[in-house]
Amino acid sequence: MTDDVLRVEELEAALPAMTRWRVPGGRNVDWAALEEGLGTALPSDFRALAEAYPVLVIDDFLSVSVPRPGTEELWASEAKEDEVLQDLYDMGDTEGYVPFPQPGGLIGWASSYSGDDFYWKTSPADPDAWPVVVRTDNAEWFEFPAGAVEFLTGVYGRTIDVPGMPGNFPSDDPRVLGLSDSVD
């Protein structure tokens, strides 16, 4: 069992409501196409999460954006062309963070319905060492020395506190909705 699978299992232990959405046998994301379109590899813990789960919405608050099989190039394109982040950068409201594909640029992987955004800072070169950066809806920026899955495990296991989040985040019994991969 790989460390990445163990990290996903630790997240499942911290957020047991998500397990009903696990996709038996995996989702078969075309990582080569996605990473070619994006121009970089992605962290292996996120890849393990994206293979096991569809897009997850936690407590009608946090949406974890994983690529859908068949739409990998779209996910990559949207990650590279984050208009909100680019606008913040153009206005000088990123506290020194830069949009990807600039060196060390941010790539989004989750957002809240309150306007909080969750990114990786693509530095250092090893994607598995990328820290999580959070921009709260109060325009505050925080960096955490953890990958996406470890960060979520810490938040829902209550070992990571994210300043600026609503008082009820995370809730005592988080509900999880998995969004289907099927496209109508």
Coordinates of N, CA and C in Angstrom, one line a residue:
M1 N 0.8 -1.2 0.0 CA 0.0 0.0 0.0 C 0.9 1.2 0.0
T2 N 0.6 2.2 -0.9 CA 1.5 3.4 -1.0 C 1.1 4.4 0.1
D3 N 2.0 5.3 0.3 CA 1.8 6.4 1.3 C 0.6 7.2 0.8
D4 N 0.4 7.4 -0.5 CA -0.7 8.2 -0.9 C -2.1 7.5 -0.6
V5 N -2.2 6.2 -0.8 CA -3.4 5.5 -0.5 C -3.6 5.6 1.0
L6 N -2.6 5.5 1.8 CA -2.7 5.6 3.3 C -3.2 7.0 3.6
R7 N -2.7 8.0 2.9 CA -3.2 9.4 3.2 C -4.7 9.5 2.9
V8 N -5.2 8.9 1.8 CA -6.6 8.9 1.5 C -7.4 8.2 2.6
E9 N -6.8 7.1 3.0 CA -7.5 6.3 4.1 C -7.6 7.2 5.4
E10 N -6.5 7.9 5.7 CA -6.5 8.8 6.9 C -7.6 9.9 6.7
L11 N -7.8 10.4 5.5 CA -8.9 11.4 5.2 C -10.2 10.7 5.4
E12 N -10.4 9.5 4.9 CA -11.6 8.8 5.1 C -11.9 8.6 6.6
A13 N -10.9 8.3 7.4 CA -11.1 8.2 8.9 C -11.6 9.5 9.5
A14 N -11.0 10.6 9.0 CA -11.4 11.9 9.5 C -12.7 12.4 9.0
L15 N -13.1 11.9 7.8 CA -14.3 12.4 7.1 C -15.1 11.1 6.6
P16 N -15.6 10.3 7.5 CA -16.2 9.0 7.1 C -17.3 9.1 6.2
A17 N -18.0 10.2 6.2 CA -19.2 10.4 5.3 C -18.8 10.4 3.8
M18 N -17.5 10.5 3.5 CA -17.1 10.5 2.1 C -17.0 9.1 1.5
T19 N -16.9 8.1 2.4 CA -16.6 6.8 1.8 C -17.7 6.2 1.0
R20 N -18.9 6.7 1.1 CA -20.0 6.1 0.3 C -19.8 6.5 -1.2
W21 N -18.9 7.5 -1.4 CA -18.7 8.0 -2.8 C -17.5 7.4 -3.5
R22 N -16.8 6.6 -2.7 CA -15.6 5.9 -3.3 C -16.0 5.1 -4.6
V23 N -15.2 5.3 -5.6 CA -15.5 4.6 -6.9 C -14.7 3.3 -6.9
P24 N -15.4 2.1 -6.8 CA -14.7 0.8 -6.9 C -13.9 0.7 -8.2
G25 N -12.6 0.3 -8.0 CA -11.8 0.1 -9.2 C -11.2 1.4 -9.8
G26 N -11.5 2.5 -9.2 CA -10.9 3.8 -9.6 C -11.6 4.4 -10.8
R27 N -11.3 5.7 -11.0 CA -12.0 6.5 -12.0 C -11.3 6.6 -13.4
N28 N -10.0 6.1 -13.5 CA -9.3 6.1 -14.7 C -9.1 7.5 -15.3
V29 N -8.6 8.4 -14.5 CA -8.3 9.7 -15.1 C -7.0 9.6 -16.0
D30 N -7.1 10.3 -17.1 CA -5.9 10.3 -18.0 C -4.9 11.3 -17.5
W31 N -4.0 10.9 -16.6 CA -3.1 11.8 -16.0 C -2.1 12.3 -17.0
A32 N -1.7 11.5 -18.0 CA -0.7 12.0 -19.0 C -1.3 13.1 -19.8
A33 N -2.6 13.0 -20.2 CA -3.2 14.1 -21.0 C -3.4 15.4 -20.1
L34 N -3.8 15.2 -18.8 CA -4.0 16.3 -17.9 C -2.7 17.0 -17.7
E35 N -1.7 16.3 -17.3 CA -0.4 16.9 -17.0 C 0.3 17.5 -18.2
E36 N 0.1 16.9 -19.4 CA 0.6 17.5 -20.6 C -0.1 18.9 -20.8
G37 N -1.4 18.9 -20.7 CA -2.1 20.1 -20.9 C -1.8 21.2 -19.8
L38 N -1.5 20.7 -18.6 CA -1.2 21.7 -17.5 C 0.2 22.1 -17.6
G39 N 1.1 21.2 -18.1 CA 2.5 21.6 -18.1 C 3.3 21.2 -16.8
T40 N 2.7 20.4 -16.0 CA 3.3 20.0 -14.8 C 2.6 18.7 -14.2
A41 N 3.4 18.0 -13.5 CA 2.8 16.8 -12.8 C 2.0 17.4 -11.6
L42 N 1.1 16.6 -11.0 CA 0.4 17.0 -9.9 C 0.8 16.1 -8.7
P43 N 0.5 16.6 -7.5 CA 0.9 15.8 -6.3 C 0.2 14.4 -6.3
S44 N 1.0 13.4 -5.9 CA 0.5 12.0 -5.9 C -0.6 11.8 -5.0
D45 N -0.7 12.5 -3.8 CA -1.8 12.3 -2.9 C -3.1 12.8 -3.6
F46 N -3.0 13.8 -4.3 CA -4.2 14.3 -5.0 C -4.6 13.4 -6.1
R47 N -3.6 12.8 -6.8 CA -3.9 11.8 -7.8 C -4.6 10.6 -7.2
A48 N -4.2 10.2 -6.1 CA -4.8 9.0 -5.4 C -6.3 9.4 -5.0
L49 N -6.5 10.6 -4.5 CA -7.8 11.0 -4.1 C -8.7 11.1 -5.4
A50 N -8.2 11.7 -6.4 CA -9.0 11.8 -7.7 C -9.3 10.5 -8.3
E51 N -8.4 9.5 -8.1 CA -8.7 8.2 -8.7 C -9.8 7.5 -7.9
A52 N -9.9 7.8 -6.6 CA -10.8 7.1 -5.7 C -12.2 7.8 -5.6
Y53 N -12.2 9.1 -5.9 CA -13.4 9.9 -5.6 C -13.8 10.9 -6.8
P54 N -15.1 11.1 -7.0 CA -15.5 12.2 -7.9 C -15.3 13.5 -7.1
V55 N -15.7 14.6 -7.8 CA -15.8 15.9 -7.1 C -16.6 15.7 -5.8
L56 N -16.1 16.2 -4.7 CA -16.7 16.1 -3.4 C -17.1 17.5 -2.9
V57 N -18.4 17.6 -2.4 CA -18.9 18.8 -1.8 C -19.1 18.5 -0.3
I58 N -18.4 19.2 0.6 CA -18.5 18.8 2.0 C -19.2 19.9 2.7
D59 N -20.3 19.5 3.4 CA -21.2 20.4 4.2 C -21.7 21.6 3.4
D60 N -22.0 21.4 2.1 CA -22.5 22.5 1.3 C -21.6 23.7 1.4
F61 N -20.3 23.5 1.6 CA -19.4 24.6 1.8 C -18.1 24.5 1.0
L62 N -17.5 23.3 1.1 CA -16.2 23.1 0.4 C -16.3 22.2 -0.8
S63 N -15.9 22.6 -1.9 CA -15.9 21.8 -3.1 C -14.5 21.4 -3.5
V64 N -14.2 20.1 -3.5 CA -12.8 19.6 -3.9 C -12.9 19.3 -5.4
S65 N -12.2 20.0 -6.2 CA -12.3 19.9 -7.7 C -11.3 18.8 -8.2
V66 N -11.7 17.7 -8.5 CA -10.9 16.7 -9.1 C -11.3 16.5 -10.6
P67 N -10.4 16.2 -11.5 CA -10.7 16.1 -12.9 C -11.7 14.9 -13.1
R68 N -12.6 15.1 -14.1 CA -13.5 14.0 -14.5 C -12.9 13.3 -15.7
P69 N -12.9 12.0 -15.7 CA -12.4 11.2 -16.8 C -13.0 11.7 -18.1
G70 N -12.2 12.0 -19.1 CA -12.7 12.5 -20.4 C -12.7 14.0 -20.5
T71 N -12.5 14.7 -19.4 CA -12.4 16.2 -19.4 C -11.1 16.7 -18.8
E72 N -10.1 15.9 -18.9 CA -8.8 16.2 -18.3 C -8.2 17.5 -18.9
E73 N -8.3 17.7 -20.2 CA -7.8 18.9 -20.8 C -8.5 20.1 -20.4
L74 N -9.8 20.0 -20.2 CA -10.6 21.1 -19.7 C -10.1 21.5 -18.2
W75 N -10.0 20.5 -17.4 CA -9.5 20.8 -16.0 C -8.1 21.5 -16.1
A76 N -7.2 21.0 -16.9 CA -5.9 21.6 -17.0 C -6.0 23.0 -17.5
S77 N -6.9 23.3 -18.5 CA -7.0 24.6 -19.1 C -7.6 25.6 -18.0
E78 N -8.6 25.1 -17.3 CA -9.2 26.0 -16.2 C -8.2 26.3 -15.1
A79 N -7.3 25.3 -14.8 CA -6.3 25.5 -13.8 C -5.3 26.5 -14.2
K80 N -5.0 26.5 -15.5 CA -4.0 27.4 -16.0 C -4.5 28.8 -16.2
E81 N -5.8 28.9 -16.4 CA -6.5 30.2 -16.7 C -7.4 30.6 -15.6
D82 N -7.0 30.6 -14.4 CA -7.8 31.0 -13.3 C -8.0 32.5 -13.3
E83 N -9.1 33.0 -13.8 CA -9.4 34.4 -14.0 C -9.4 35.2 -12.7
V84 N -10.0 34.6 -11.7 CA -10.1 35.2 -10.4 C -8.8 35.5 -9.8
L85 N -7.9 34.5 -9.8 CA -6.6 34.6 -9.3 C -5.8 35.6 -10.1
Q86 N -5.9 35.6 -11.5 CA -5.2 36.5 -12.3 C -5.7 38.0 -12.0
D87 N -7.0 38.2 -11.8 CA -7.5 39.5 -11.5 C -6.9 40.0 -10.1
L88 N -6.9 39.1 -9.1 CA -6.3 39.5 -7.8 C -4.8 39.8 -8.0
Y89 N -4.1 39.1 -8.8 CA -2.7 39.3 -9.1 C -2.5 40.7 -9.8
D90 N -3.4 41.0 -10.8 CA -3.3 42.2 -11.5 C -3.6 43.4 -10.6
M91 N -4.4 43.2 -9.6 CA -4.8 44.3 -8.6 C -3.8 44.4 -7.5
G92 N -2.8 43.5 -7.4 CA -1.8 43.5 -6.4 C -2.3 42.9 -5.1
D93 N -3.3 42.0 -5.1 CA -3.9 41.5 -3.9 C -3.6 40.0 -3.7
T94 N -2.3 39.6 -4.0 CA -2.0 38.2 -3.8 C -0.8 38.0 -2.8
E95 N -0.4 39.1 -2.1 CA 0.6 39.0 -1.1 C 1.9 38.3 -1.6
G96 N 2.3 38.5 -2.9 CA 3.5 38.0 -3.4 C 3.3 36.6 -4.1
Y97 N 2.1 36.0 -4.0 CA 1.8 34.8 -4.7 C 1.5 35.2 -6.2
V98 N 1.8 34.2 -7.1 CA 1.6 34.5 -8.5 C 0.8 33.4 -9.1
P99 N 0.1 33.6 -10.2 CA -0.7 32.6 -10.9 C 0.2 31.6 -11.6
F100 N -0.2 30.4 -11.7 CA 0.5 29.4 -12.5 C 0.2 29.8 -14.0
P101 N 1.0 29.7 -14.9 CA 2.2 28.9 -15.0 C 3.5 29.7 -14.6
Q102 N 3.4 30.8 -14.0 CA 4.6 31.5 -13.5 C 5.4 30.6 -12.5
P103 N 6.7 30.7 -12.4 CA 7.4 29.8 -11.5 C 6.9 30.0 -10.1
G104 N 6.6 28.9 -9.4 CA 6.0 28.9 -8.1 C 4.6 29.3 -8.0
G105 N 3.9 29.4 -9.2 CA 2.5 29.9 -9.3 C 1.5 29.0 -8.6
L106 N 0.4 29.5 -8.4 CA -0.7 28.8 -7.7 C -1.6 28.1 -8.6
I107 N -2.0 26.9 -8.3 CA -3.0 26.1 -9.0 C -4.1 25.7 -8.0
G108 N -5.3 26.1 -8.3 CA -6.5 25.8 -7.5 C -6.9 24.4 -7.5
W109 N -7.3 23.9 -6.3 CA -7.8 22.5 -6.2 C -9.1 22.4 -5.4
A110 N -9.5 23.5 -4.8 CA -10.8 23.5 -4.0 C -11.2 24.9 -3.8
S111 N -12.5 25.1 -3.5 CA -13.0 26.4 -3.2 C -14.2 26.2 -2.2
S112 N -14.6 27.3 -1.6 CA -15.7 27.3 -0.7 C -16.8 28.1 -1.4
Y113 N -18.0 27.8 -0.9 CA -19.2 28.6 -1.5 C -19.2 30.0 -0.8
S114 N -18.3 30.3 0.1 CA -18.2 31.6 0.7 C -17.1 32.5 0.0
G115 N -16.4 31.9 -0.9 CA -15.4 32.7 -1.6 C -14.0 32.4 -1.2
D116 N -13.7 31.3 -0.4 CA -12.4 31.0 0.0 C -11.8 30.1 -1.2
D117 N -10.5 30.2 -1.4 CA -9.9 29.4 -2.5 C -8.7 28.7 -1.9
F118 N -8.5 27.5 -2.4 CA -7.5 26.6 -1.9 C -6.6 26.2 -3.1
Y119 N -5.3 26.4 -2.9 CA -4.3 26.3 -4.0 C -3.1 25.4 -3.5
W120 N -2.4 25.0 -4.5 CA -1.0 24.5 -4.3 C -0.1 25.7 -4.7
K121 N 1.0 25.9 -4.0 CA 2.1 26.7 -4.5 C 3.1 25.8 -5.2
T122 N 3.3 25.9 -6.5 CA 4.1 25.0 -7.3 C 5.6 25.2 -7.1
S123 N 6.0 25.3 -5.9 CA 7.4 25.4 -5.5 C 7.5 24.8 -4.2
P124 N 8.4 23.9 -4.0 CA 9.6 23.5 -4.8 C 9.2 22.7 -6.0
A125 N 10.2 22.2 -6.7 CA 10.0 21.5 -8.0 C 9.2 20.2 -7.8
D126 N 9.3 19.5 -6.7 CA 8.6 18.2 -6.5 C 7.2 18.5 -6.1
P127 N 6.2 18.1 -6.9 CA 4.8 18.4 -6.6 C 4.4 17.8 -5.3
D128 N 5.0 16.7 -4.8 CA 4.6 16.1 -3.5 C 5.1 17.0 -2.4
A129 N 5.9 18.0 -2.6 CA 6.3 18.9 -1.5 C 5.6 20.3 -1.6
W130 N 4.6 20.4 -2.6 CA 3.9 21.7 -2.7 C 3.1 21.9 -1.5
P131 N 3.2 23.1 -0.9 CA 2.3 23.5 0.3 C 0.9 23.9 -0.2
V132 N 0.0 23.9 0.7 CA -1.4 24.4 0.4 C -1.4 25.9 0.8
V133 N -2.0 26.7 -0.1 CA -2.2 28.1 0.2 C -3.7 28.4 0.2
V134 N -4.2 29.1 1.2 CA -5.6 29.4 1.3 C -5.7 30.9 1.2
R135 N -6.7 31.3 0.4 CA -7.1 32.7 0.4 C -8.5 32.8 0.9
T136 N -8.7 33.4 2.0 CA -10.0 33.4 2.6 C -10.9 34.5 1.9
D137 N -12.2 34.4 2.2 CA -13.1 35.4 1.6 C -12.8 36.8 2.2
N138 N -12.0 36.9 3.2 CA -11.6 38.2 3.8 C -10.3 38.7 3.2
A139 N -9.9 38.1 2.1 CA -8.6 38.4 1.4 C -7.4 38.2 2.3
E140 N -7.4 37.3 3.2 CA -6.2 36.9 3.9 C -5.6 35.6 3.3
W141 N -4.3 35.6 3.3 CA -3.6 34.4 2.7 C -2.9 33.7 3.8
F142 N -3.0 32.3 3.8 CA -2.3 31.5 4.7 C -1.7 30.3 4.0
E143 N -0.5 29.9 4.4 CA 0.2 28.8 3.8 C 0.4 27.7 4.8
F144 N 0.2 26.5 4.3 CA 0.3 25.3 5.2 C 1.3 24.3 4.6
P145 N 2.2 23.8 5.4 CA 3.2 22.9 4.9 C 2.7 21.5 4.8
A146 N 1.6 21.3 4.0 CA 1.0 20.0 3.8 C 0.4 19.9 2.4
G147 N 0.3 18.7 1.9 CA -0.4 18.4 0.6 C -1.9 18.6 0.8
A148 N -2.6 18.5 -0.3 CA -4.1 18.7 -0.3 C -4.8 17.6 0.6
V149 N -4.4 16.4 0.5 CA -5.1 15.3 1.3 C -4.7 15.4 2.8
E150 N -3.5 15.7 3.1 CA -3.0 15.9 4.4 C -3.7 17.1 5.0
F151 N -3.8 18.2 4.3 CA -4.5 19.4 4.7 C -6.0 19.1 5.0
L152 N -6.7 18.4 4.1 CA -8.1 18.1 4.4 C -8.2 17.2 5.6
T153 N -7.3 16.2 5.7 CA -7.3 15.3 6.9 C -7.2 16.1 8.2
G154 N -6.2 17.1 8.2 CA -6.0 17.9 9.3 C -7.2 18.8 9.6
V155 N -7.8 19.4 8.6 CA -9.0 20.3 8.8 C -10.1 19.5 9.5
Y156 N -10.4 18.3 8.8 CA -11.6 17.5 9.3 C -11.3 16.7 10.5
G157 N -10.0 16.4 10.8 CA -9.6 15.8 12.0 C -9.3 16.8 13.1
R158 N -9.5 18.0 12.8 CA -9.3 19.1 13.7 C -7.9 19.3 14.3
T159 N -6.9 19.0 13.4 CA -5.5 19.3 13.8 C -4.9 20.5 13.1
I160 N -5.7 20.9 12.0 CA -5.3 22.1 11.3 C -6.4 23.1 11.4
D161 N -6.1 24.3 11.9 CA -7.1 25.4 12.0 C -6.8 26.4 10.9
V162 N -7.8 26.8 10.1 CA -7.7 27.7 9.0 C -8.3 29.0 9.5
P163 N -7.4 30.0 9.8 CA -7.9 31.3 10.3 C -8.8 31.9 9.2
G164 N -9.9 32.6 9.7 CA -10.7 33.3 8.7 C -11.9 32.5 8.2
M165 N -12.0 31.2 8.6 CA -13.1 30.4 8.2 C -14.3 30.6 9.1
P166 N -15.5 30.3 8.6 CA -16.7 30.5 9.4 C -16.5 29.6 10.7
G167 N -17.2 30.1 11.8 CA -17.1 29.4 13.1 C -17.6 28.0 13.1
N168 N -18.4 27.6 12.1 CA -19.0 26.2 12.0 C -18.2 25.4 11.0
F169 N -16.9 25.8 10.7 CA -16.1 25.1 9.8 C -14.9 24.5 10.5
P170 N -14.8 23.2 10.5 CA -15.7 22.2 10.0 C -16.8 21.9 11.0
S171 N -17.9 21.4 10.4 CA -19.0 21.1 11.3 C -18.7 19.8 12.2
D172 N -19.5 19.6 13.2 CA -19.3 18.4 14.0 C -19.5 17.1 13.3
D173 N -20.4 17.1 12.3 CA -20.7 15.9 11.6 C -20.9 16.2 10.1
P174 N -19.7 16.4 9.4 CA -19.8 16.9 8.0 C -20.5 15.9 7.1
R175 N -21.4 16.5 6.3 CA -22.0 15.7 5.2 C -21.2 15.8 4.0
V176 N -21.2 14.8 3.1 CA -20.5 14.8 1.9 C -21.4 14.4 0.7
L177 N -21.3 15.2 -0.3 CA -22.0 14.8 -1.6 C -20.9 14.6 -2.6
G178 N -21.0 13.5 -3.3 CA -20.1 13.2 -4.5 C -20.9 13.5 -5.7
L179 N -20.2 14.3 -6.6 CA -20.8 14.7 -7.9 C -20.4 13.7 -8.9
S180 N -21.4 13.1 -9.6 CA -21.2 12.0 -10.5 C -20.3 12.4 -11.7
D181 N -19.6 11.5 -12.2 CA -18.7 11.7 -13.4 C -19.5 11.7 -14.7
S182 N -20.7 11.3 -14.6 CA -21.5 11.2 -15.9 C -21.9 12.6 -16.3
V183 N -21.8 12.9 -17.6 CA -22.2 14.2 -18.1 C -23.5 14.0 -18.9
D184 N -24.5 14.7 -18.6 CA -25.8 14.6 -19.3 C -25.8 15.4 -20.5

